[in-house]
PDB file of C-alpha atoms in Angstrom:
ATOM      1  CA  MET A   1     -87.118  -5.048 -19.098  1.00 42.00           C
ATOM      2  CA  GLY A   2     -86.734  -8.114 -21.477  1.00 44.00           C
ATOM      3  CA  ASN A   3     -88.503 -11.233 -21.447  1.00 43.00           C
ATOM      4  CA  THR A   4     -88.157 -13.583 -18.434  1.00 42.00           C
ATOM      5  CA  LYS A   5     -89.770 -16.882 -17.877  1.00 42.00           C
ATOM      6  CA  ASN A   6     -90.797 -18.303 -14.356  1.00 42.00           C
ATOM      7  CA  THR A   7     -89.729 -21.487 -12.876  1.00 41.00           C
ATOM      8  CA  SER A   8     -90.349 -23.191  -9.774  1.00 38.00           C
ATOM      9  CA  LEU A   9     -87.093 -22.054  -8.321  1.00 45.00           C
ATOM     10  CA  ASP A  10     -86.698 -18.291  -9.601  1.00 54.00           C
ATOM     11  CA  THR A  11     -87.250 -16.017 -12.439  1.00 68.00           C
ATOM     12  CA  VAL A  12     -84.697 -16.962 -15.427  1.00 76.00           C
ATOM     13  CA  VAL A  13     -83.425 -14.397 -17.774  1.00 83.00           C
ATOM     14  CA  THR A  14     -84.087 -15.350 -21.159  1.00 85.00           C
ATOM     15  CA  ASP A  15     -82.679 -12.209 -23.161  1.00 89.00           C
ATOM     16  CA  PHE A  16     -80.446  -9.019 -22.061  1.00 92.00           C
ATOM     17  CA  ILE A  17     -81.030  -5.621 -22.944  1.00 91.00           C
ATOM     18  CA  LEU A  18     -77.975  -3.769 -24.053  1.00 90.00           C
ATOM     19  CA  LEU A  19     -78.051  -0.239 -22.746  1.00 87.00           C
ATOM     20  CA  GLY A  20     -75.264   0.763 -25.235  1.00 84.00           C
ATOM     21  CA  LEU A  21     -73.390   4.041 -25.507  1.00 83.00           C
ATOM     22  CA  SER A  22     -74.625   6.933 -23.513  1.00 82.00           C
ATOM     23  CA  HIS A  23     -75.372   9.727 -26.182  1.00 81.00           C
ATOM     24  CA  PRO A  24     -77.624  12.875 -26.437  1.00 83.00           C
ATOM     25  CA  PRO A  25     -80.983  11.822 -28.537  1.00 84.00           C
ATOM     26  CA  ASN A  26     -80.181  14.730 -30.917  1.00 88.00           C
ATOM     27  CA  LEU A  27     -77.080  13.203 -31.810  1.00 88.00           C
ATOM     28  CA  ARG A  28     -78.529   9.766 -32.707  1.00 90.00           C
ATOM     29  CA  THR A  29     -78.426  10.185 -36.425  1.00 91.00           C
ATOM     30  CA  LEU A  30     -75.027  11.611 -36.453  1.00 94.00           C
ATOM     31  CA  LEU A  31     -73.540   8.550 -34.300  1.00 92.00           C
ATOM     32  CA  PHE A  32     -75.439   6.107 -36.556  1.00 93.00           C
ATOM     33  CA  LEU A  33     -73.838   7.548 -39.539  1.00 95.00           C
ATOM     34  CA  VAL A  34     -70.305   7.715 -37.872  1.00 94.00           C
ATOM     35  CA  PHE A  35     -70.398   4.097 -36.594  1.00 94.00           C
ATOM     36  CA  PHE A  36     -72.066   2.661 -40.004  1.00 95.00           C
ATOM     37  CA  SER A  37     -69.137   4.623 -42.033  1.00 95.00           C
ATOM     38  CA  ILE A  38     -66.331   3.097 -39.673  1.00 94.00           C
ATOM     39  CA  TYR A  39     -67.952  -0.288 -40.161  1.00 95.00           C
ATOM     40  CA  ILE A  40     -67.974  -0.134 -43.661  1.00 95.00           C
ATOM     41  CA  LEU A  41     -64.425   1.359 -44.082  1.00 94.00           C
ATOM     42  CA  THR A  42     -63.138  -1.391 -41.756  1.00 94.00           C
ATOM     43  CA  GLN A  43     -64.702  -4.116 -44.144  1.00 94.00           C
ATOM     44  CA  LEU A  44     -63.429  -2.487 -47.461  1.00 92.00           C
ATOM     45  CA  GLY A  45     -60.112  -1.773 -45.807  1.00 89.00           C
ATOM     46  CA  ASN A  46     -59.418  -4.978 -44.565  1.00 92.00           C
ATOM     47  CA  LEU A  47     -60.775  -6.756 -47.452  1.00 91.00           C
ATOM     48  CA  LEU A  48     -58.400  -4.662 -49.597  1.00 87.00           C
ATOM     49  CA  ILE A  49     -55.555  -6.038 -47.536  1.00 87.00           C
ATOM     50  CA  LEU A  50     -56.979  -9.445 -47.979  1.00 88.00           C
ATOM     51  CA  LEU A  51     -57.266  -9.089 -52.077  1.00 86.00           C
ATOM     52  CA  THR A  52     -53.830  -7.477 -52.126  1.00 85.00           C
ATOM     53  CA  VAL A  53     -51.825 -10.305 -50.149  1.00 85.00           C
ATOM     54  CA  TRP A  54     -54.083 -13.073 -52.163  1.00 85.00           C
ATOM     55  CA  ALA A  55     -53.288 -11.380 -55.766  1.00 81.00           C
ATOM     56  CA  ASP A  56     -49.979 -10.348 -55.350  1.00 79.00           C
ATOM     57  CA  PRO A  57     -47.395 -13.393 -55.994  1.00 76.00           C
ATOM     58  CA  LYS A  58     -44.512 -11.583 -54.041  1.00 77.00           C
ATOM     59  CA  LEU A  59     -46.777 -11.200 -50.878  1.00 77.00           C
ATOM     60  CA  HIS A  60     -48.722 -14.532 -50.463  1.00 75.00           C
ATOM     61  CA  ALA A  61     -45.732 -16.573 -50.816  1.00 77.00           C
ATOM     62  CA  ARG A  62     -44.233 -14.853 -47.788  1.00 83.00           C
ATOM     63  CA  PRO A  63     -45.022 -15.723 -44.256  1.00 86.00           C
ATOM     64  CA  MET A  64     -45.364 -12.320 -42.921  1.00 84.00           C
ATOM     65  CA  TYR A  65     -47.832 -11.414 -45.254  1.00 85.00           C
ATOM     66  CA  ILE A  66     -49.937 -14.447 -44.801  1.00 88.00           C
ATOM     67  CA  LEU A  67     -49.943 -13.621 -41.133  1.00 89.00           C
ATOM     68  CA  LEU A  68     -51.412  -9.960 -42.386  1.00 87.00           C
ATOM     69  CA  GLY A  69     -53.898 -11.378 -44.376  1.00 89.00           C
ATOM     70  CA  VAL A  70     -55.025 -13.501 -41.385  1.00 92.00           C
ATOM     71  CA  LEU A  71     -55.101 -10.415 -39.199  1.00 91.00           C
ATOM     72  CA  SER A  72     -57.361  -8.795 -41.713  1.00 91.00           C
ATOM     73  CA  PHE A  73     -59.658 -11.428 -41.843  1.00 93.00           C
ATOM     74  CA  LEU A  74     -59.737 -11.567 -38.002  1.00 93.00           C
ATOM     75  CA  ASP A  75     -60.612  -7.929 -37.884  1.00 92.00           C
ATOM     76  CA  MET A  76     -63.445  -8.068 -40.279  1.00 94.00           C
ATOM     77  CA  TRP A  77     -64.833 -10.702 -38.394  1.00 95.00           C
ATOM     78  CA  LEU A  78     -64.484  -9.011 -34.927  1.00 93.00           C
ATOM     79  CA  SER A  79     -65.792  -5.985 -36.389  1.00 94.00           C
ATOM     80  CA  SER A  80     -68.977  -7.570 -37.676  1.00 95.00           C
ATOM     81  CA  VAL A  81     -69.527  -9.691 -33.975  1.00 94.00           C
ATOM     82  CA  ILE A  82     -69.666  -6.238 -32.089  1.00 93.00           C
ATOM     83  CA  VAL A  83     -70.578  -3.075 -34.708  1.00 93.00           C
ATOM     84  CA  PRO A  84     -73.684  -4.072 -36.260  1.00 92.00           C
ATOM     85  CA  ARG A  85     -75.415  -4.597 -32.571  1.00 90.00           C
ATOM     86  CA  LEU A  86     -73.697  -1.428 -31.583  1.00 91.00           C
ATOM     87  CA  ILE A  87     -75.267   0.580 -34.538  1.00 92.00           C
ATOM     88  CA  LEU A  88     -78.671  -0.856 -33.451  1.00 89.00           C
ATOM     89  CA  ASN A  89     -78.401   1.463 -30.298  1.00 87.00           C
ATOM     90  CA  PHE A  90     -78.976   4.271 -32.439  1.00 89.00           C
ATOM     91  CA  THR A  91     -81.933   2.928 -34.122  1.00 86.00           C
ATOM     92  CA  PRO A  92     -85.747   2.659 -32.636  1.00 84.00           C
ATOM     93  CA  ALA A  93     -85.051  -1.192 -32.991  1.00 79.00           C
ATOM     94  CA  ASN A  94     -85.492  -3.524 -29.913  1.00 79.00           C
ATOM     95  CA  LYS A  95     -82.234  -3.460 -27.758  1.00 83.00           C
ATOM     96  CA  ALA A  96     -82.818  -6.999 -26.748  1.00 88.00           C
ATOM     97  CA  ILE A  97     -80.468  -9.866 -27.344  1.00 91.00           C
ATOM     98  CA  PRO A  98     -81.426 -13.463 -26.811  1.00 93.00           C
ATOM     99  CA  PHE A  99     -79.545 -15.297 -24.274  1.00 93.00           C
ATOM    100  CA  GLY A 100     -77.862 -17.517 -26.607  1.00 93.00           C
ATOM    101  CA  GLY A 101     -76.959 -14.619 -28.730  1.00 93.00           C
ATOM    102  CA  CYS A 102     -75.181 -13.128 -25.744  1.00 94.00           C
ATOM    103  CA  VAL A 103     -73.543 -16.205 -25.142  1.00 95.00           C
ATOM    104  CA  ALA A 104     -72.443 -16.395 -28.751  1.00 95.00           C
ATOM    105  CA  GLN A 105     -71.337 -12.714 -28.703  1.00 95.00           C
ATOM    106  CA  LEU A 106     -69.166 -13.162 -25.856  1.00 95.00           C
ATOM    107  CA  TYR A 107     -67.512 -16.597 -27.334  1.00 95.00           C
ATOM    108  CA  PHE A 108     -66.659 -15.021 -30.714  1.00 95.00           C
ATOM    109  CA  PHE A 109     -65.313 -11.739 -29.203  1.00 93.00           C
ATOM    110  CA  HIS A 110     -62.803 -13.482 -27.116  1.00 92.00           C
ATOM    111  CA  PHE A 111     -62.131 -16.341 -29.267  1.00 95.00           C
ATOM    112  CA  LEU A 112     -61.506 -13.993 -32.262  1.00 94.00           C
ATOM    113  CA  GLY A 113     -59.628 -11.468 -29.566  1.00 90.00           C
ATOM    114  CA  SER A 114     -57.466 -14.071 -28.274  1.00 90.00           C
ATOM    115  CA  THR A 115     -56.701 -15.499 -31.510  1.00 94.00           C
ATOM    116  CA  GLN A 116     -55.338 -11.974 -32.637  1.00 91.00           C
ATOM    117  CA  CYS A 117     -53.324 -11.850 -29.637  1.00 89.00           C
ATOM    118  CA  PHE A 118     -51.391 -15.227 -30.319  1.00 92.00           C
ATOM    119  CA  LEU A 119     -51.327 -13.785 -34.117  1.00 93.00           C
ATOM    120  CA  TYR A 120     -49.420 -10.764 -32.909  1.00 89.00           C
ATOM    121  CA  THR A 121     -46.920 -12.872 -31.391  1.00 91.00           C
ATOM    122  CA  LEU A 122     -46.422 -15.176 -34.411  1.00 92.00           C
ATOM    123  CA  MET A 123     -45.770 -11.852 -36.320  1.00 89.00           C
ATOM    124  CA  ALA A 124     -43.351 -10.817 -33.943  1.00 88.00           C
ATOM    125  CA  TYR A 125     -41.560 -14.132 -34.073  1.00 90.00           C
ATOM    126  CA  ASP A 126     -41.863 -14.126 -37.951  1.00 89.00           C
ATOM    127  CA  ARG A 127     -39.766 -10.439 -37.769  1.00 85.00           C
ATOM    128  CA  TYR A 128     -37.267 -11.890 -35.245  1.00 87.00           C
ATOM    129  CA  LEU A 129     -36.455 -14.785 -37.578  1.00 89.00           C
ATOM    130  CA  ALA A 130     -36.093 -12.473 -40.673  1.00 85.00           C
ATOM    131  CA  ILE A 131     -33.859  -9.955 -39.146  1.00 83.00           C
ATOM    132  CA  CYS A 132     -32.010 -12.067 -36.723  1.00 85.00           C
ATOM    133  CA  ARG A 133     -31.550 -14.996 -38.691  1.00 87.00           C
ATOM    134  CA  PRO A 134     -31.794 -14.199 -42.189  1.00 83.00           C
ATOM    135  CA  LEU A 135     -29.759 -16.965 -43.780  1.00 85.00           C
ATOM    136  CA  ARG A 136     -31.835 -19.693 -41.967  1.00 87.00           C
ATOM    137  CA  TYR A 137     -35.209 -17.762 -42.381  1.00 87.00           C
ATOM    138  CA  PRO A 138     -36.428 -19.626 -45.408  1.00 86.00           C
ATOM    139  CA  MET A 139     -36.344 -22.954 -43.479  1.00 86.00           C
ATOM    140  CA  LEU A 140     -37.267 -21.817 -40.161  1.00 85.00           C
ATOM    141  CA  MET A 141     -40.488 -19.826 -41.477  1.00 87.00           C
ATOM    142  CA  ASN A 142     -41.863 -21.824 -44.550  1.00 83.00           C
ATOM    143  CA  GLY A 143     -45.222 -21.802 -45.588  1.00 80.00           C
ATOM    144  CA  LYS A 144     -45.972 -25.171 -43.879  1.00 85.00           C
ATOM    145  CA  LEU A 145     -44.879 -24.265 -40.772  1.00 88.00           C
ATOM    146  CA  CYS A 146     -46.757 -20.675 -41.158  1.00 89.00           C
ATOM    147  CA  THR A 147     -50.132 -22.980 -41.417  1.00 89.00           C
ATOM    148  CA  ILE A 148     -49.454 -25.021 -38.234  1.00 92.00           C
ATOM    149  CA  LEU A 149     -48.742 -21.880 -36.404  1.00 92.00           C
ATOM    150  CA  VAL A 150     -51.716 -20.072 -37.614  1.00 94.00           C
ATOM    151  CA  THR A 151     -53.975 -22.981 -37.189  1.00 94.00           C
ATOM    152  CA  GLY A 152     -52.591 -23.627 -33.375  1.00 94.00           C
ATOM    153  CA  ALA A 153     -53.235 -19.803 -32.943  1.00 94.00           C
ATOM    154  CA  TRP A 154     -56.929 -20.710 -33.875  1.00 95.00           C
ATOM    155  CA  VAL A 155     -57.475 -23.607 -31.745  1.00 96.00           C
ATOM    156  CA  ALA A 156     -55.989 -21.940 -28.851  1.00 93.00           C
ATOM    157  CA  GLY A 157     -58.170 -19.023 -29.285  1.00 93.00           C
ATOM    158  CA  SER A 158     -61.182 -21.120 -29.488  1.00 95.00           C
ATOM    159  CA  ILE A 159     -60.435 -22.995 -26.248  1.00 93.00           C
ATOM    160  CA  HIS A 160     -59.694 -19.642 -24.605  1.00 90.00           C
ATOM    161  CA  GLY A 161     -63.181 -18.310 -25.913  1.00 92.00           C
ATOM    162  CA  SER A 162     -65.039 -21.380 -24.757  1.00 93.00           C
ATOM    163  CA  ILE A 163     -63.471 -21.326 -21.318  1.00 90.00           C
ATOM    164  CA  GLN A 164     -64.558 -17.630 -20.971  1.00 90.00           C
ATOM    165  CA  ALA A 165     -68.323 -18.170 -22.127  1.00 93.00           C
ATOM    166  CA  THR A 166     -68.542 -21.255 -20.131  1.00 93.00           C
ATOM    167  CA  LEU A 167     -67.354 -19.739 -16.949  1.00 91.00           C
ATOM    168  CA  THR A 168     -69.592 -16.642 -17.570  1.00 92.00           C
ATOM    169  CA  PHE A 169     -72.643 -18.411 -18.263  1.00 93.00           C
ATOM    170  CA  HIS A 170     -72.719 -21.129 -16.157  1.00 91.00           C
ATOM    171  CA  LEU A 171     -73.705 -18.773 -13.320  1.00 90.00           C
ATOM    172  CA  PRO A 172     -77.532 -17.976 -12.556  1.00 91.00           C
ATOM    173  CA  TYR A 173     -79.359 -14.907 -14.345  1.00 92.00           C
ATOM    174  CA  CYS A 174     -82.446 -14.000 -12.582  1.00 86.00           C
ATOM    175  CA  GLY A 175     -82.871 -10.493 -13.155  1.00 76.00           C
ATOM    176  CA  PRO A 176     -82.338  -7.658 -13.957  1.00 85.00           C
ATOM    177  CA  ASN A 177     -81.132  -8.214 -17.513  1.00 89.00           C
ATOM    178  CA  GLN A 178     -79.940  -4.643 -18.516  1.00 90.00           C
ATOM    179  CA  VAL A 179     -76.472  -4.715 -19.603  1.00 89.00           C
ATOM    180  CA  ASP A 180     -74.545  -1.327 -18.742  1.00 87.00           C
ATOM    181  CA  TYR A 181     -72.435  -1.804 -22.055  1.00 87.00           C
ATOM    182  CA  PHE A 182     -72.690  -2.217 -25.799  1.00 88.00           C
ATOM    183  CA  PHE A 183     -71.853  -5.520 -26.058  1.00 90.00           C
ATOM    184  CA  CYS A 184     -72.168  -8.929 -24.180  1.00 92.00           C
ATOM    185  CA  ASP A 185     -68.493  -8.958 -22.574  1.00 89.00           C
ATOM    186  CA  ILE A 186     -67.601 -10.635 -19.329  1.00 88.00           C
ATOM    187  CA  PRO A 187     -67.321  -7.543 -16.926  1.00 85.00           C
ATOM    188  CA  ALA A 188     -70.934  -6.063 -17.632  1.00 88.00           C
ATOM    189  CA  ILE A 189     -72.538  -9.609 -17.748  1.00 92.00           C
ATOM    190  CA  LEU A 190     -71.168 -10.678 -14.293  1.00 90.00           C
ATOM    191  CA  ARG A 191     -72.740  -7.719 -12.493  1.00 89.00           C
ATOM    192  CA  LEU A 192     -76.022  -9.058 -13.405  1.00 91.00           C
ATOM    193  CA  ALA A 193     -75.274 -12.611 -12.034  1.00 91.00           C
ATOM    194  CA  CYS A 194     -77.597 -14.075  -9.020  1.00 90.00           C
ATOM    195  CA  ALA A 195     -74.639 -15.455  -7.423  1.00 88.00           C
ATOM    196  CA  ASP A 196     -70.925 -14.525  -6.072  1.00 87.00           C
ATOM    197  CA  THR A 197     -68.974 -13.795  -8.910  1.00 86.00           C
ATOM    198  CA  THR A 198     -65.568 -13.500  -6.986  1.00 86.00           C
ATOM    199  CA  VAL A 199     -64.113 -16.948  -8.533  1.00 86.00           C
ATOM    200  CA  ASN A 200     -64.958 -16.034 -11.646  1.00 85.00           C
ATOM    201  CA  GLU A 201     -63.524 -12.797 -11.682  1.00 83.00           C
ATOM    202  CA  LEU A 202     -60.182 -14.222 -10.326  1.00 83.00           C
ATOM    203  CA  VAL A 203     -60.277 -17.038 -13.062  1.00 81.00           C
ATOM    204  CA  THR A 204     -60.919 -14.066 -16.019  1.00 79.00           C
ATOM    205  CA  PHE A 205     -57.994 -12.316 -14.290  1.00 78.00           C
ATOM    206  CA  VAL A 206     -55.557 -15.003 -14.296  1.00 80.00           C
ATOM    207  CA  ASP A 207     -56.569 -16.539 -17.364  1.00 77.00           C
ATOM    208  CA  ILE A 208     -56.713 -13.237 -19.693  1.00 76.00           C
ATOM    209  CA  GLY A 209     -53.732 -12.191 -17.618  1.00 76.00           C
ATOM    210  CA  ILE A 210     -51.608 -15.199 -18.696  1.00 81.00           C
ATOM    211  CA  VAL A 211     -52.620 -15.003 -22.513  1.00 81.00           C
ATOM    212  CA  ALA A 212     -52.092 -11.392 -22.697  1.00 80.00           C
ATOM    213  CA  ALA A 213     -48.941 -11.186 -20.300  1.00 80.00           C
ATOM    214  CA  SER A 214     -47.128 -14.342 -21.953  1.00 85.00           C
ATOM    215  CA  CYS A 215     -47.854 -13.025 -25.540  1.00 86.00           C
ATOM    216  CA  PHE A 216     -46.865  -9.466 -24.502  1.00 83.00           C
ATOM    217  CA  LEU A 217     -43.336 -11.052 -22.994  1.00 87.00           C
ATOM    218  CA  LEU A 218     -42.735 -12.938 -26.000  1.00 89.00           C
ATOM    219  CA  ILE A 219     -43.303 -10.209 -28.287  1.00 87.00           C
ATOM    220  CA  LEU A 220     -40.982  -8.122 -26.266  1.00 85.00           C
ATOM    221  CA  LEU A 221     -38.329 -10.828 -25.835  1.00 89.00           C
ATOM    222  CA  SER A 222     -38.591 -11.036 -30.119  1.00 87.00           C
ATOM    223  CA  TYR A 223     -38.075  -7.045 -30.508  1.00 84.00           C
ATOM    224  CA  ALA A 224     -35.405  -6.935 -27.753  1.00 85.00           C
ATOM    225  CA  ASN A 225     -33.503  -9.008 -30.092  1.00 86.00           C
ATOM    226  CA  ILE A 226     -34.404  -7.378 -33.005  1.00 83.00           C
ATOM    227  CA  VAL A 227     -33.560  -3.859 -31.655  1.00 80.00           C
ATOM    228  CA  HIS A 228     -30.045  -5.787 -30.853  1.00 80.00           C
ATOM    229  CA  ALA A 229     -29.630  -7.017 -34.169  1.00 81.00           C
ATOM    230  CA  ILE A 230     -30.618  -3.822 -36.090  1.00 78.00           C
ATOM    231  CA  LEU A 231     -28.135  -1.747 -33.998  1.00 76.00           C
ATOM    232  CA  LYS A 232     -25.400  -3.781 -35.284  1.00 75.00           C
ATOM    233  CA  ILE A 233     -26.360  -2.914 -38.933  1.00 69.00           C
ATOM    234  CA  ARG A 234     -23.600  -0.502 -40.303  1.00 69.00           C
ATOM    235  CA  THR A 235     -25.787   1.397 -42.790  1.00 69.00           C
ATOM    236  CA  SER A 236     -28.510   3.984 -41.422  1.00 68.00           C
ATOM    237  CA  GLY A 237     -30.362   2.659 -44.515  1.00 65.00           C
ATOM    238  CA  GLY A 238     -30.262  -0.809 -43.764  1.00 62.00           C
ATOM    239  CA  ARG A 239     -31.158   0.301 -40.243  1.00 67.00           C
ATOM    240  CA  ARG A 240     -33.986   2.444 -41.498  1.00 69.00           C
ATOM    241  CA  GLN A 241     -35.476  -0.343 -43.577  1.00 64.00           C
ATOM    242  CA  ALA A 242     -35.199  -2.858 -40.862  1.00 63.00           C
ATOM    243  CA  PHE A 243     -36.962  -0.556 -38.390  1.00 66.00           C
ATOM    244  CA  SER A 244     -39.742   0.087 -40.845  1.00 65.00           C
ATOM    245  CA  THR A 245     -40.750  -3.630 -41.324  1.00 62.00           C
ATOM    246  CA  CYS A 246     -41.367  -3.823 -37.534  1.00 70.00           C
ATOM    247  CA  GLY A 247     -43.052  -0.352 -37.267  1.00 70.00           C
ATOM    248  CA  SER A 248     -46.373  -1.323 -38.389  1.00 70.00           C
ATOM    249  CA  HIS A 249     -46.614  -4.447 -35.987  1.00 71.00           C
ATOM    250  CA  LEU A 250     -45.512  -2.316 -33.084  1.00 74.00           C
ATOM    251  CA  THR A 251     -47.941   0.114 -33.757  1.00 76.00           C
ATOM    252  CA  VAL A 252     -50.839  -2.198 -33.905  1.00 77.00           C
ATOM    253  CA  VAL A 253     -49.538  -4.346 -30.716  1.00 78.00           C
ATOM    254  CA  THR A 254     -49.360  -1.009 -28.752  1.00 77.00           C
ATOM    255  CA  ILE A 255     -52.928   0.010 -29.594  1.00 77.00           C
ATOM    256  CA  TYR A 256     -54.162  -3.831 -29.033  1.00 77.00           C
ATOM    257  CA  TYR A 257     -52.501  -4.426 -25.419  1.00 76.00           C
ATOM    258  CA  VAL A 258     -53.193  -0.954 -23.798  1.00 76.00           C
ATOM    259  CA  PRO A 259     -56.740  -0.810 -24.147  1.00 76.00           C
ATOM    260  CA  CYS A 260     -57.098  -4.901 -23.172  1.00 74.00           C
ATOM    261  CA  ILE A 261     -54.946  -4.098 -19.705  1.00 71.00           C
ATOM    262  CA  PHE A 262     -57.220  -1.264 -18.758  1.00 70.00           C
ATOM    263  CA  ILE A 263     -60.475  -3.345 -19.269  1.00 69.00           C
ATOM    264  CA  TYR A 264     -59.627  -6.793 -18.034  1.00 66.00           C
ATOM    265  CA  LEU A 265     -57.068  -6.634 -15.573  1.00 63.00           C
ATOM    266  CA  ARG A 266     -58.783  -4.345 -12.916  1.00 61.00           C
ATOM    267  CA  PRO A 267     -61.246  -6.933 -11.428  1.00 55.00           C
ATOM    268  CA  GLY A 268     -64.584  -5.482 -10.028  1.00 54.00           C
ATOM    269  CA  SER A 269     -63.798  -2.182 -11.486  1.00 56.00           C
ATOM    270  CA  LYS A 270     -66.442  -0.067 -12.918  1.00 62.00           C
ATOM    271  CA  SER A 271     -65.020   3.188 -14.615  1.00 62.00           C
ATOM    272  CA  PRO A 272     -66.892   5.468 -16.995  1.00 62.00           C
ATOM    273  CA  LEU A 273     -63.993   5.060 -19.438  1.00 69.00           C
ATOM    274  CA  ASP A 274     -64.534   1.544 -19.851  1.00 70.00           C
ATOM    275  CA  GLY A 275     -67.076   2.570 -22.681  1.00 74.00           C
ATOM    276  CA  ALA A 276     -64.555   4.725 -24.811  1.00 78.00           C
ATOM    277  CA  VAL A 277     -61.886   2.277 -24.263  1.00 78.00           C
ATOM    278  CA  GLY A 278     -64.023  -0.220 -25.435  1.00 80.00           C
ATOM    279  CA  VAL A 279     -65.043   1.336 -28.545  1.00 85.00           C
ATOM    280  CA  PHE A 280     -61.584   1.926 -29.228  1.00 84.00           C
ATOM    281  CA  TYR A 281     -60.302  -1.509 -29.302  1.00 81.00           C
ATOM    282  CA  THR A 282     -63.501  -3.083 -30.863  1.00 86.00           C
ATOM    283  CA  VAL A 283     -64.522  -0.495 -33.313  1.00 88.00           C
ATOM    284  CA  ILE A 284     -61.453   1.799 -33.865  1.00 86.00           C
ATOM    285  CA  THR A 285     -58.708  -0.663 -33.952  1.00 85.00           C
ATOM    286  CA  PRO A 286     -59.957  -2.900 -36.712  1.00 88.00           C
ATOM    287  CA  LEU A 287     -60.277   0.044 -38.827  1.00 88.00           C
ATOM    288  CA  LEU A 288     -56.775   1.402 -38.172  1.00 84.00           C
ATOM    289  CA  ASN A 289     -54.948  -1.742 -38.920  1.00 81.00           C
ATOM    290  CA  PRO A 290     -55.368  -1.772 -42.472  1.00 80.00           C
ATOM    291  CA  LEU A 291     -54.479   1.938 -42.365  1.00 80.00           C
ATOM    292  CA  ILE A 292     -51.158   1.508 -40.565  1.00 78.00           C
ATOM    293  CA  TYR A 293     -49.994  -1.511 -42.861  1.00 71.00           C
ATOM    294  CA  THR A 294     -50.838   0.257 -46.141  1.00 69.00           C
ATOM    295  CA  LEU A 295     -49.502   3.689 -44.925  1.00 62.00           C
ATOM    296  CA  ARG A 296     -46.168   2.493 -43.294  1.00 63.00           C
ATOM    297  CA  ASN A 297     -45.339  -0.932 -45.094  1.00 67.00           C
ATOM    298  CA  GLN A 298     -43.731   0.102 -48.400  1.00 70.00           C
ATOM    299  CA  GLU A 299     -44.373  -3.543 -49.793  1.00 74.00           C
ATOM    300  CA  VAL A 300     -47.918  -3.273 -49.711  1.00 76.00           C
ATOM    301  CA  LYS A 301     -47.971  -0.014 -51.162  1.00 74.00           C
ATOM    302  CA  SER A 302     -45.997  -1.376 -53.937  1.00 77.00           C
ATOM    303  CA  ALA A 303     -48.169  -4.097 -54.410  1.00 77.00           C
ATOM    304  CA  LEU A 304     -51.479  -1.972 -54.549  1.00 74.00           C
ATOM    305  CA  LYS A 305     -49.529   0.178 -57.339  1.00 77.00           C
ATOM    306  CA  ARG A 306     -48.709  -3.338 -59.046  1.00 77.00           C
ATOM    307  CA  ILE A 307     -52.345  -4.249 -58.992  1.00 73.00           C
ATOM    308  CA  THR A 308     -53.601  -0.994 -59.694  1.00 72.00           C
ATOM    309  CA  SER A 309     -51.449  -0.491 -62.742  1.00 72.00           C
ATOM    310  CA  GLY A 310     -51.889  -3.974 -63.934  1.00 64.00           C
ATOM    311  CA  GLY A 311     -55.800  -3.364 -63.715  1.00 52.00           C
ATOM    312  CA  ALA A 312     -55.561  -0.230 -65.491  1.00 45.00           C
ATOM    313  CA  ALA A 313     -53.360  -1.653 -68.281  1.00 47.00           C
ATOM    314  CA  SER A 314     -55.716  -4.240 -68.814  1.00 46.00           C
ATOM    315  CA  VAL A 315     -58.529  -2.105 -69.071  1.00 39.00           C
ATOM    316  CA  ASN A 316     -56.347   0.223 -71.761  1.00 46.00           C
ATOM    317  CA  LYS A 317     -55.567  -2.939 -73.597  1.00 51.00           C
ATOM    318  CA  GLY A 318     -59.395  -3.946 -73.823  1.00 47.00           C
ATOM    319  CA  LEU A 319     -60.018  -0.341 -75.315  1.00 42.00           C
TER     320      LEU A 319
END
């Protein structure tokens, strides 16, 4: 158990013990290397997207790729909030996390995660305007409006994270302090509260449900209009190109929403699959996003080739 302090009323938890993922002891080193490699690849992959969008004039002047750069930035930080602490589970290091550290981890996870949710909605809206309103797109989605919308997503995400952290940690925690999960998240922390958590579970369900459902419905509405517009395109090449610009975004939306629904929209549930699903959307998804956008997006691949060939030309010129 972790450190506690005695008060005149009760025993107050001052830290939590993250039990992490269950694993055979003989696989500890292998799992450490696997998750460490995933973390490094996630950072490098998303950094590559960021640098490509920043370095290529054809990309950083377009709202679609500005949003993609913001998504990569979010993935880098979301991974950094979760994965380093997860990696510690496979080492002899102390598994305790201070109470304040647990609050911070929960806040930043929901802040970044909800901001990502809003960002996916903005990306769908951007694709809707580009395909359904192509002539008015430069006026409807310019750099200034894109900046305002992204700022709004960050502010809304911060408010959402603050609400969740405040609701979770205003409850008394008097022991035990062992968190049966690999990071400080709402369902696992609420099980340790020394008070009735029914209201918290209901508010969490409603709050996250409203955010996720409203964003998801807006995305579906955008893509319903997009599909309708694409089907009107007479040439198969035009339809293929239009679908290719949306395929990457639809893929990342799917792998984002399905795990979130499984984890948060089942109040009081404690499924053995929670850990595996949690690892997927906190560890694997940030790694998949840059792969999906580089492998499926022809413009990003072309930009990478231009940057690479430009760098090679500069080296040859110097020689």
